[in-house]
PDB file of C-alpha atoms in Angstrom:
ATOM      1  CA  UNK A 150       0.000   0.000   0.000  1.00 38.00           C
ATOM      2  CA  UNK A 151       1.124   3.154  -1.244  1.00 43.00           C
ATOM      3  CA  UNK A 152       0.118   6.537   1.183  1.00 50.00           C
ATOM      4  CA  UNK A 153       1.012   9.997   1.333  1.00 56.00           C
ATOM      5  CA  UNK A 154       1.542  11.062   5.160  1.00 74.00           C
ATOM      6  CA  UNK A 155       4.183  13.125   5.208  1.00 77.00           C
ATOM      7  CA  UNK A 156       5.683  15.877   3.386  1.00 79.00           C
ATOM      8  CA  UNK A 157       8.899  17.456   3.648  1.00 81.00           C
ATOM      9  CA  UNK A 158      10.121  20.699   3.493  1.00 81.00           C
ATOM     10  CA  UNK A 159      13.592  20.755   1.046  1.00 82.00           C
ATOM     11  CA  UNK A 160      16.108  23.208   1.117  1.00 82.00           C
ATOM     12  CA  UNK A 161      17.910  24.579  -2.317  1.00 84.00           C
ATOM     13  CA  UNK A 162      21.155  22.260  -1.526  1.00 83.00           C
ATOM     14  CA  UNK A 163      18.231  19.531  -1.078  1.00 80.00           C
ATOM     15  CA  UNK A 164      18.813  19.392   2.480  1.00 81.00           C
ATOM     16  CA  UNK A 165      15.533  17.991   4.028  1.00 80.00           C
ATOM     17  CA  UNK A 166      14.845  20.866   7.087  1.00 82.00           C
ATOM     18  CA  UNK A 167      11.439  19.531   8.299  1.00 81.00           C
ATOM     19  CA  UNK A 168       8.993  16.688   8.086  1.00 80.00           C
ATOM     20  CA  UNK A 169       5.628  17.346   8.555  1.00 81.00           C
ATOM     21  CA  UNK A 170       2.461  15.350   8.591  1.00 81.00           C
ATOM     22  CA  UNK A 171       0.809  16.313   5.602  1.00 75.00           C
ATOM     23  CA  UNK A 172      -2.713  17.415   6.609  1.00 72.00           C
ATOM     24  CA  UNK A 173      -1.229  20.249   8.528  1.00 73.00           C
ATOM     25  CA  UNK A 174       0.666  21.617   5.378  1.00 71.00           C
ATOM     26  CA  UNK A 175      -0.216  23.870   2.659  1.00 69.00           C
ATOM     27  CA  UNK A 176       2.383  23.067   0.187  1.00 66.00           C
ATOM     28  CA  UNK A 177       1.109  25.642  -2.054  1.00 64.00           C
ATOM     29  CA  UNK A 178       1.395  28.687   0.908  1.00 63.00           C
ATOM     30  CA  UNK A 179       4.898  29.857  -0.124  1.00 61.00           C
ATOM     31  CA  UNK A 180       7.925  29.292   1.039  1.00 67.00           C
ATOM     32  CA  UNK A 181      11.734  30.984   0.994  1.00 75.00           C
ATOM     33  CA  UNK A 182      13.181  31.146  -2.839  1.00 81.00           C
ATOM     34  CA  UNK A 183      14.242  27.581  -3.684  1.00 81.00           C
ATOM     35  CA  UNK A 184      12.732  25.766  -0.863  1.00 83.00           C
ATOM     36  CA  UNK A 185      10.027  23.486  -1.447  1.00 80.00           C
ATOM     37  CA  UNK A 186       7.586  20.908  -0.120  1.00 80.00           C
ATOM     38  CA  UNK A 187       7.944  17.320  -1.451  1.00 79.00           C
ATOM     39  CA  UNK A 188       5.593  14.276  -0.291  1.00 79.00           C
ATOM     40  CA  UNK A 189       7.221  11.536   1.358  1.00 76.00           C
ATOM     41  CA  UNK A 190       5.132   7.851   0.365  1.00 69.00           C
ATOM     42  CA  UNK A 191       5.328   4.903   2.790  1.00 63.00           C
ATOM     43  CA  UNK A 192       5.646   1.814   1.291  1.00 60.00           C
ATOM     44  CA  UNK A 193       5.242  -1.765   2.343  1.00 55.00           C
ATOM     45  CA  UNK A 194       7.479  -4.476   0.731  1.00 52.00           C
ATOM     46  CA  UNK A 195       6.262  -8.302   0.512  1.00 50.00           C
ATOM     47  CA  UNK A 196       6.881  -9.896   3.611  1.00 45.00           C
ATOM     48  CA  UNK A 197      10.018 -11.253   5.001  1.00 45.00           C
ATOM     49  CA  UNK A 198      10.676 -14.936   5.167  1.00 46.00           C
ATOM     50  CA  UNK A 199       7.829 -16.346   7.494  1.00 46.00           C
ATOM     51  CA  UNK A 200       6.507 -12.851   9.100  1.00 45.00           C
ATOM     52  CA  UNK A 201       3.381 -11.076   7.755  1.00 44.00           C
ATOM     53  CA  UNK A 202       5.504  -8.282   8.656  1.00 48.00           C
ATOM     54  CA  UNK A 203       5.994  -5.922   5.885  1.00 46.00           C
ATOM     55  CA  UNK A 204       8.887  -3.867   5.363  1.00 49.00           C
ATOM     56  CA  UNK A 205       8.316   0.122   6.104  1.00 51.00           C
ATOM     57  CA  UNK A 206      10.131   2.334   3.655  1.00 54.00           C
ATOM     58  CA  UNK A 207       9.440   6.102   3.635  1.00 57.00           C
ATOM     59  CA  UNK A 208      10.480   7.643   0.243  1.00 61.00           C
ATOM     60  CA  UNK A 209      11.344  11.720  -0.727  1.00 61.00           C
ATOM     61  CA  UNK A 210       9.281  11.964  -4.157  1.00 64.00           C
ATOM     62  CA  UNK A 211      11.029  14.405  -6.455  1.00 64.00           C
ATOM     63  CA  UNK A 212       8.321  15.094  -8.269  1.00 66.00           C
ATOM     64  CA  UNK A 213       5.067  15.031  -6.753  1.00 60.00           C
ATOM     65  CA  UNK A 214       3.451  13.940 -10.278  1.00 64.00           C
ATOM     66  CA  UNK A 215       5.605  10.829  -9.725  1.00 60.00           C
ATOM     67  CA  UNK A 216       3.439   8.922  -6.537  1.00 59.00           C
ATOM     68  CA  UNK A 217       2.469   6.146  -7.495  1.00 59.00           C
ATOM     69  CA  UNK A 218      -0.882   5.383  -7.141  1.00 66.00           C
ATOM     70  CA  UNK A 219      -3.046   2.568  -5.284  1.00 70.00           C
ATOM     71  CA  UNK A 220      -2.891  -0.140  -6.660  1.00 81.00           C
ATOM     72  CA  UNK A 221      -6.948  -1.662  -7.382  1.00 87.00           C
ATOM     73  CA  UNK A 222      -7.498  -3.962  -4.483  1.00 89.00           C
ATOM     74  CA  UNK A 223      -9.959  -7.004  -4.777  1.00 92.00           C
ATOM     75  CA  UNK A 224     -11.823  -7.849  -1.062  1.00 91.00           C
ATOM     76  CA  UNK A 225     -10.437 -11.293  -0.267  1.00 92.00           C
ATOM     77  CA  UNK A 226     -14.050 -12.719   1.376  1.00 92.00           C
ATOM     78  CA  UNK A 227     -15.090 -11.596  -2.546  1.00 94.00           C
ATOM     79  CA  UNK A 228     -12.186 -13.682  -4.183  1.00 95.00           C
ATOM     80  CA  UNK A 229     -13.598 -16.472  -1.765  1.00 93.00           C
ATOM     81  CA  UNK A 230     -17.302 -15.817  -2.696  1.00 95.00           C
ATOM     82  CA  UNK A 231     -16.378 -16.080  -6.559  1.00 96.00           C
ATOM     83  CA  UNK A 232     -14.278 -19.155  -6.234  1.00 96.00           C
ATOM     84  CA  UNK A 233     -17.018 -20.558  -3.806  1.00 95.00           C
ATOM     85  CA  UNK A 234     -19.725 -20.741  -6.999  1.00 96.00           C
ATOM     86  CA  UNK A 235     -17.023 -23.636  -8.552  1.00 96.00           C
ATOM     87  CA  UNK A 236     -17.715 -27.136  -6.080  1.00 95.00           C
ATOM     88  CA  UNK A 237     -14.369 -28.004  -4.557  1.00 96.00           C
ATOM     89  CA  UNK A 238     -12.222 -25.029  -5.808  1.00 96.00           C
ATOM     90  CA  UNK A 239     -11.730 -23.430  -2.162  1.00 94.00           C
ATOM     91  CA  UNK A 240     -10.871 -26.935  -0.748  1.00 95.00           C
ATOM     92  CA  UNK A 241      -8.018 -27.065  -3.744  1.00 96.00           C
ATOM     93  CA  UNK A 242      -6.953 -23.295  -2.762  1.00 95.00           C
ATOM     94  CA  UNK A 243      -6.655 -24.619   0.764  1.00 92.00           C
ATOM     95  CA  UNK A 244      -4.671 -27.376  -0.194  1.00 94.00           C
ATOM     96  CA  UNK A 245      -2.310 -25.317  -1.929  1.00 93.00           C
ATOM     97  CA  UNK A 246      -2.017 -22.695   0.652  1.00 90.00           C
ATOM     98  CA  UNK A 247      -1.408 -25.015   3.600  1.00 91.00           C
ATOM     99  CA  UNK A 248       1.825 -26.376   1.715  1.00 92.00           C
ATOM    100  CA  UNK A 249       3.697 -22.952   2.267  1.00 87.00           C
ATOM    101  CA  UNK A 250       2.996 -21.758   5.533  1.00 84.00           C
ATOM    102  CA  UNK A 251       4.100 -17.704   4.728  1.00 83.00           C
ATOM    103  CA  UNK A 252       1.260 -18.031   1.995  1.00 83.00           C
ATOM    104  CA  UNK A 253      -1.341 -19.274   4.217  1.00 84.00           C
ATOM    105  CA  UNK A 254      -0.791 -17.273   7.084  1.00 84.00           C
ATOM    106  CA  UNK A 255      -0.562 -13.998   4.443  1.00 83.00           C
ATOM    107  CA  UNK A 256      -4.190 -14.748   2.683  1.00 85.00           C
ATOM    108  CA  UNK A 257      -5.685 -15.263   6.289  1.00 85.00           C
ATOM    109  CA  UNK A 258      -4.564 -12.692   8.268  1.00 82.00           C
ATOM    110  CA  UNK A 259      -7.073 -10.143   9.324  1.00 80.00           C
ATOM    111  CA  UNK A 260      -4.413  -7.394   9.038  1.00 79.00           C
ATOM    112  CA  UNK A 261      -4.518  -7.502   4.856  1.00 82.00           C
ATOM    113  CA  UNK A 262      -8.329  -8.217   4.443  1.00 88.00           C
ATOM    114  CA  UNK A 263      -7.884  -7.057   0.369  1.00 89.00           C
ATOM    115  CA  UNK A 264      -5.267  -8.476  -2.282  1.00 89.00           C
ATOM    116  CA  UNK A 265      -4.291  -6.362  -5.301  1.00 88.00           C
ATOM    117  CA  UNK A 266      -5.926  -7.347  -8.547  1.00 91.00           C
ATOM    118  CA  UNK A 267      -2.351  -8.274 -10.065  1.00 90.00           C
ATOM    119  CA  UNK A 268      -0.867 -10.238  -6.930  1.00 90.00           C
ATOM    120  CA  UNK A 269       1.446 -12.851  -8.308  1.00 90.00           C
ATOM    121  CA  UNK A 270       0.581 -15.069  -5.793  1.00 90.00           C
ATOM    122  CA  UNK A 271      -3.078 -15.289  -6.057  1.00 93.00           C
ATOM    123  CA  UNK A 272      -2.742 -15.335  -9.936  1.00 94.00           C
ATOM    124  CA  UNK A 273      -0.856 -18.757  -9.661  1.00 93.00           C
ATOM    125  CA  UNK A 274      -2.854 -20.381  -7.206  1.00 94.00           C
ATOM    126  CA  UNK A 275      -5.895 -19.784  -9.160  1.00 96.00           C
ATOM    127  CA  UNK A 276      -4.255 -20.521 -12.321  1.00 96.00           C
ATOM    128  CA  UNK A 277      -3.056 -24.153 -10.208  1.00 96.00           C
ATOM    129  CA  UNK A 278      -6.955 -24.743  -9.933  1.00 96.00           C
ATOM    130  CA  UNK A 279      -7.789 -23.663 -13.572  1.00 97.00           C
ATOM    131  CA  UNK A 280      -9.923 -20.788 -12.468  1.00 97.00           C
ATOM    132  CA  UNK A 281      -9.961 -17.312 -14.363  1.00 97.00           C
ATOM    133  CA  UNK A 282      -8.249 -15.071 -12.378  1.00 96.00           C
ATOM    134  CA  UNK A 283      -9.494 -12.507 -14.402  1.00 95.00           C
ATOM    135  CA  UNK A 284     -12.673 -13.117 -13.092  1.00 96.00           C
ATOM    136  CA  UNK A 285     -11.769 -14.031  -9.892  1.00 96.00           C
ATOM    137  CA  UNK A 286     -10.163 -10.806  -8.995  1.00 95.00           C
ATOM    138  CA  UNK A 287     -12.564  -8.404 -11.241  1.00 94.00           C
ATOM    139  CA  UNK A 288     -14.040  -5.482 -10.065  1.00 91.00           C
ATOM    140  CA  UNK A 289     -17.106  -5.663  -8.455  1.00 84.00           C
ATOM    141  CA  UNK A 290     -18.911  -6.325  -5.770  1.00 79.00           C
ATOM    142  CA  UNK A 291     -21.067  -8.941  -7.137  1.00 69.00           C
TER     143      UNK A 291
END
């Protein structure tokens, strides 16, 4: 997940003087000749070995027009309602899941209740059952 939270106020010499949460900032106010307000993102990596912990990075964006934006996120209990119409399918998922612990414990954890429409993951194991993941993970909330 991708999130603007901070921003930063840059000096000429791009010396960072002051981070600020970004709802208390008017980036647009004026500041002194050459200094400027950039937004820093927080990112999440993929989990580490076997931890749903994600890595935090916090990242200066040089250009502001450059944030990447949020990814489309599919609600897991929907991935599990849509795979639920084919008889059997979840019990394969399950399967497949409970042979790689990190996997399992990442699609049930109630700390990521959504999965990105593109996960690599979640592509594969539906692709293992012969479901459509374009279906699957389309958006929706049926």
């Amino acid at each position: 997940m991708t999130e603007t939270s901070l921003i930063a106020l840059v000096s000429p010499q791009g010396v960072i003087a002051r981070i600020s949460p970004a709802r208390l900032i008017d980036p647009d106010a004026g500041t002194k000749p050459g200094w400027r307000w950039l937004p820093i993102v927080e990112e999440y990596g993929e989990p580490f070995g076997d931890t749903v912990e994600a890595d935090r990075v916090l990242r200066l964006v040089q250009d502001p027009a450059a944030i990447p934006q949020p990814k489309r996120q599919v609600a897991k209990t929907l991935v599990e309602a849509r795979v639920d119409r084919y008889p059997g399918k979840l019990t394969e998922i399950m399967a497949i899941l409970m042979q790689d612990g990190s996997k399992f414990v990442r699609w049930i954890s109630r700390d990521y209740p959504f999965v990105n429409f593109d996960d690599p993951d979640t592509i594969a194991v539906l692709d293992a059952v012969d479901l459509d993941p374009d279906e699957i993970l389309a958006p929706g909330d049926d």
